[in-house]
Amino acid sequence: MKNILLVLSFLFILNLGYSQNSDFKKNEISVGLINLAESPKNQDILFENSYYFVPFSHLTLKRFLNEQNAIRFTYYRPINKSNEKPFDNWNDNSDYKEQVFKLGYEYIFKQKTITPYLALDISYLKSKSSRFSGGGITALYSETESKINGIGLSPTVGIQYKIHNNVFIGLESNFTIFNLKEEKTSSQWSEVDPELNEPETTETDHAVDYVFNPFVFLVKVKF
């Protein structure tokens, strides 16, 4: 028993000395400079292509437990896109807003000039979209609003390259599987023919979906 206590005490002293090592930086901040992101689904009017580039897409804060393990929090810049146009004979106006946060764990392989790493994040997504369309001879209009909340898991692979002291550049790729809850409200009315009017209806649906972001170029600073 005495030997076990001595060993544990020795390991504790080593760990304490390691944590106080001036060469070990406990924190890191990284910025996603260029992100190739998958477009939100069912938003073809606003996002014409399946993927699009997002500059300065997100900010990640990390707290290192040791040189190979870290806890990370990621804040994504909100998406806010609209194609609103002045009212004309025909209208088709859409709006989309999205916010994503991630909290997870990162494992860094042995530190070298080029270092690979893996991460697993818990992701939270919140979005809201709306579409107003109609007009023409029948003056028939429809409006739809959708609210989505989702929780998901995001495995990530990455590699970083040390360019100067505690400054790194890196590439990441991540894939998120979401469990989504959607609440959709829709209505329809006509200024000419009341028989075409439909009362407002609300539907709730659950679905599993995925988002694949092929790569993001990062700049990282440890401190």
Coordinates of C-alpha atoms in Angstrom, one line a residue:
M1 CA 0.0 0.0 0.0
K2 CA 2.8 2.3 0.9
N3 CA 4.5 1.7 -2.5
I4 CA 1.3 2.4 -4.3
L5 CA 0.9 5.7 -2.5
L6 CA 4.5 6.6 -3.3
V7 CA 4.0 5.8 -7.0
L8 CA 0.8 7.9 -7.1
S9 CA 2.5 10.8 -5.4
F10 CA 5.4 10.6 -7.9
L11 CA 2.9 10.7 -10.8
F12 CA 1.1 13.6 -9.3
I13 CA 4.4 15.6 -8.9
L14 CA 5.3 14.8 -12.6
N15 CA 1.9 15.9 -13.8
L16 CA 2.1 19.1 -11.7
G17 CA 5.5 19.9 -13.1
Y18 CA 4.3 19.2 -16.6
S19 CA 1.3 21.4 -16.2
Q20 CA 3.6 24.2 -15.1
N21 CA 6.0 23.7 -18.0
S22 CA 6.4 27.1 -19.7
D23 CA 6.6 25.4 -23.1
F24 CA 3.1 23.9 -22.7
K25 CA 0.3 26.2 -23.9
K26 CA -3.0 25.4 -22.4
N27 CA -5.3 27.4 -24.7
E28 CA -5.8 27.7 -28.4
I29 CA -8.0 29.9 -30.6
S30 CA -8.6 29.0 -34.2
V31 CA -10.5 30.8 -37.0
G32 CA -12.1 29.1 -40.0
L33 CA -10.8 31.4 -42.8
I34 CA -12.4 29.5 -45.8
N35 CA -15.1 26.9 -45.3
L36 CA -16.6 24.8 -48.1
A37 CA -20.0 24.1 -46.6
E38 CA -23.0 22.0 -47.7
S39 CA -26.0 24.2 -48.5
P40 CA -29.0 24.0 -46.3
K41 CA -31.4 21.4 -47.7
N42 CA -34.8 22.5 -49.3
Q43 CA -33.4 26.0 -49.8
D44 CA -32.7 25.7 -53.6
I45 CA -34.0 29.2 -54.3
L46 CA -31.4 30.8 -52.0
F47 CA -28.6 28.3 -52.4
E48 CA -28.3 27.4 -56.1
N49 CA -25.3 25.0 -55.6
S50 CA -24.9 22.0 -53.3
Y51 CA -21.9 23.6 -51.7
Y52 CA -20.7 27.2 -51.2
F53 CA -17.7 29.0 -49.7
V54 CA -18.1 30.7 -46.3
P55 CA -15.3 33.2 -45.3
F56 CA -14.5 33.5 -41.6
S57 CA -17.1 30.8 -40.9
H58 CA -16.4 30.0 -37.3
L59 CA -14.3 30.5 -34.2
T60 CA -13.1 27.6 -32.0
L61 CA -11.7 27.9 -28.4
K62 CA -9.8 25.0 -26.9
R63 CA -8.6 24.1 -23.5
F64 CA -5.8 21.5 -23.4
L65 CA -5.9 18.9 -20.6
N66 CA -2.4 17.9 -21.8
E67 CA -0.5 17.9 -25.1
Q68 CA -2.7 15.3 -26.7
N69 CA -6.2 16.0 -25.3
A70 CA -8.4 19.1 -25.4
I71 CA -11.9 20.3 -24.9
R72 CA -13.3 22.5 -27.6
F73 CA -16.2 24.9 -28.2
T74 CA -17.1 26.2 -31.7
Y75 CA -19.2 29.2 -32.6
Y76 CA -20.4 29.4 -36.2
R77 CA -21.2 32.7 -37.8
P78 CA -24.9 32.9 -38.3
I79 CA -26.3 32.3 -41.8
N80 CA -28.7 35.0 -42.8
K81 CA -29.8 34.9 -46.5
S82 CA -32.7 36.5 -48.3
N83 CA -33.9 37.1 -51.9
E84 CA -36.6 39.6 -51.1
K85 CA -37.6 41.7 -54.1
P86 CA -40.0 44.6 -54.6
F87 CA -43.6 43.5 -55.0
D88 CA -44.5 42.9 -58.7
N89 CA -47.1 41.0 -60.6
W90 CA -45.5 37.7 -59.2
N91 CA -43.7 37.3 -55.9
D92 CA -41.4 34.5 -54.7
N93 CA -39.5 35.8 -51.7
S94 CA -37.6 33.6 -49.3
D95 CA -35.6 34.1 -46.1
Y96 CA -33.3 31.7 -44.2
K97 CA -31.5 32.0 -40.9
E98 CA -29.3 29.4 -39.2
Q99 CA -27.2 29.2 -36.1
V100 CA -24.8 26.3 -35.1
F101 CA -22.8 25.6 -31.9
K102 CA -20.5 22.7 -31.1
L103 CA -18.9 21.3 -28.0
G104 CA -16.6 18.4 -28.0
Y105 CA -13.3 16.6 -27.5
E106 CA -10.1 16.6 -29.6
Y107 CA -7.3 14.1 -29.6
I108 CA -4.0 15.3 -31.1
F109 CA -1.4 12.8 -32.2
K110 CA 2.3 13.2 -31.3
Q111 CA 3.2 16.8 -31.8
K112 CA 5.4 17.3 -34.9
T113 CA 5.7 19.9 -37.6
I114 CA 2.8 18.3 -39.3
T115 CA 0.3 16.9 -36.8
P116 CA -3.0 15.0 -37.4
Y117 CA -5.9 15.1 -35.0
L118 CA -9.4 13.7 -34.5
A119 CA -12.4 15.3 -32.8
L120 CA -16.0 14.5 -31.8
D121 CA -18.4 17.3 -31.2
I122 CA -22.0 17.5 -30.0
S123 CA -23.7 19.9 -32.4
Y124 CA -26.8 22.1 -31.9
L125 CA -28.6 23.6 -34.9
K126 CA -31.4 26.1 -34.9
S127 CA -32.9 27.5 -38.1
K128 CA -35.9 29.4 -39.4
S129 CA -37.0 29.8 -43.0
S130 CA -40.0 31.4 -44.7
R131 CA -41.3 31.7 -48.2
F132 CA -44.0 34.0 -49.7
S133 CA -45.1 33.4 -53.2
G134 CA -48.0 34.2 -55.5
G135 CA -49.7 36.8 -57.6
G136 CA -50.6 36.7 -61.2
I137 CA -54.2 36.7 -62.6
T138 CA -55.7 34.7 -59.8
A139 CA -54.0 36.7 -57.1
L140 CA -53.4 33.4 -55.3
Y141 CA -50.8 33.7 -52.5
S142 CA -49.1 31.1 -50.2
E143 CA -46.9 31.5 -47.2
T144 CA -44.8 28.9 -45.4
E145 CA -42.7 29.2 -42.3
S146 CA -40.5 26.5 -40.9
K147 CA -38.6 26.3 -37.6
I148 CA -36.0 23.5 -37.1
N149 CA -34.1 22.5 -34.0
G150 CA -31.5 19.7 -34.0
I151 CA -28.9 17.8 -32.0
G152 CA -26.2 15.9 -33.7
L153 CA -22.8 14.2 -33.5
S154 CA -19.9 15.6 -35.6
P155 CA -16.8 13.4 -36.2
T156 CA -13.9 15.5 -37.5
V157 CA -10.5 14.8 -39.0
G158 CA -7.8 17.4 -39.3
I159 CA -4.2 18.1 -39.9
Q160 CA -2.1 21.1 -38.8
Y161 CA 1.2 22.6 -39.8
K162 CA 3.4 24.6 -37.5
I163 CA 4.6 27.8 -39.3
H164 CA 6.0 29.8 -36.4
N165 CA 6.3 29.2 -32.6
N166 CA 2.7 28.8 -31.5
V167 CA 1.1 29.7 -34.8
F168 CA -0.4 26.9 -37.0
I169 CA -2.4 26.5 -40.2
G170 CA -4.7 23.5 -40.7
L171 CA -7.3 21.7 -42.7
E172 CA -10.4 20.0 -41.3
S173 CA -13.2 17.9 -42.7
N174 CA -16.4 17.1 -40.7
F175 CA -19.6 15.1 -41.1
T176 CA -22.6 15.8 -38.8
I177 CA -25.6 13.5 -38.3
F178 CA -28.6 15.4 -36.9
N179 CA -31.8 14.4 -35.2
L180 CA -34.1 17.2 -36.3
K181 CA -37.5 18.5 -35.2
E182 CA -39.3 20.7 -37.6
E183 CA -42.5 22.8 -37.1
K184 CA -44.0 24.0 -40.3
T185 CA -46.8 26.5 -40.6
S186 CA -48.5 27.2 -44.0
S187 CA -51.5 29.2 -45.4
Q188 CA -53.0 30.1 -48.7
W189 CA -55.4 32.8 -49.8
S190 CA -56.8 34.5 -53.0
E191 CA -57.7 38.1 -53.5
V192 CA -60.0 37.1 -56.3
D193 CA -61.6 33.7 -55.5
P194 CA -62.3 33.0 -51.8
E195 CA -62.9 29.4 -52.6
L196 CA -59.2 28.9 -53.0
N197 CA -58.5 30.1 -49.4
E198 CA -57.1 27.5 -47.0
P199 CA -56.8 28.0 -43.3
E200 CA -53.4 28.1 -41.6
T201 CA -52.1 24.7 -40.7
T202 CA -49.2 23.6 -38.5
E203 CA -47.3 20.3 -38.8
T204 CA -44.6 18.8 -36.7
D205 CA -42.1 16.3 -38.1
H206 CA -39.0 14.5 -36.9
A207 CA -36.2 13.3 -39.2
V208 CA -32.5 12.2 -39.2
D209 CA -30.4 14.1 -41.6
Y210 CA -26.7 14.8 -42.3
V211 CA -24.4 17.7 -43.3
F212 CA -21.0 17.2 -44.9
N213 CA -18.5 20.0 -44.9
P214 CA -15.5 18.7 -47.1
F215 CA -12.9 21.1 -45.8
V216 CA -12.2 24.2 -43.9
F217 CA -8.9 26.1 -43.9
L218 CA -7.9 27.3 -40.4
V219 CA -5.4 29.5 -38.7
K220 CA -4.6 28.6 -35.0
V221 CA -2.8 30.4 -32.2
K222 CA -1.8 28.7 -28.9
F223 CA -1.3 30.8 -25.8

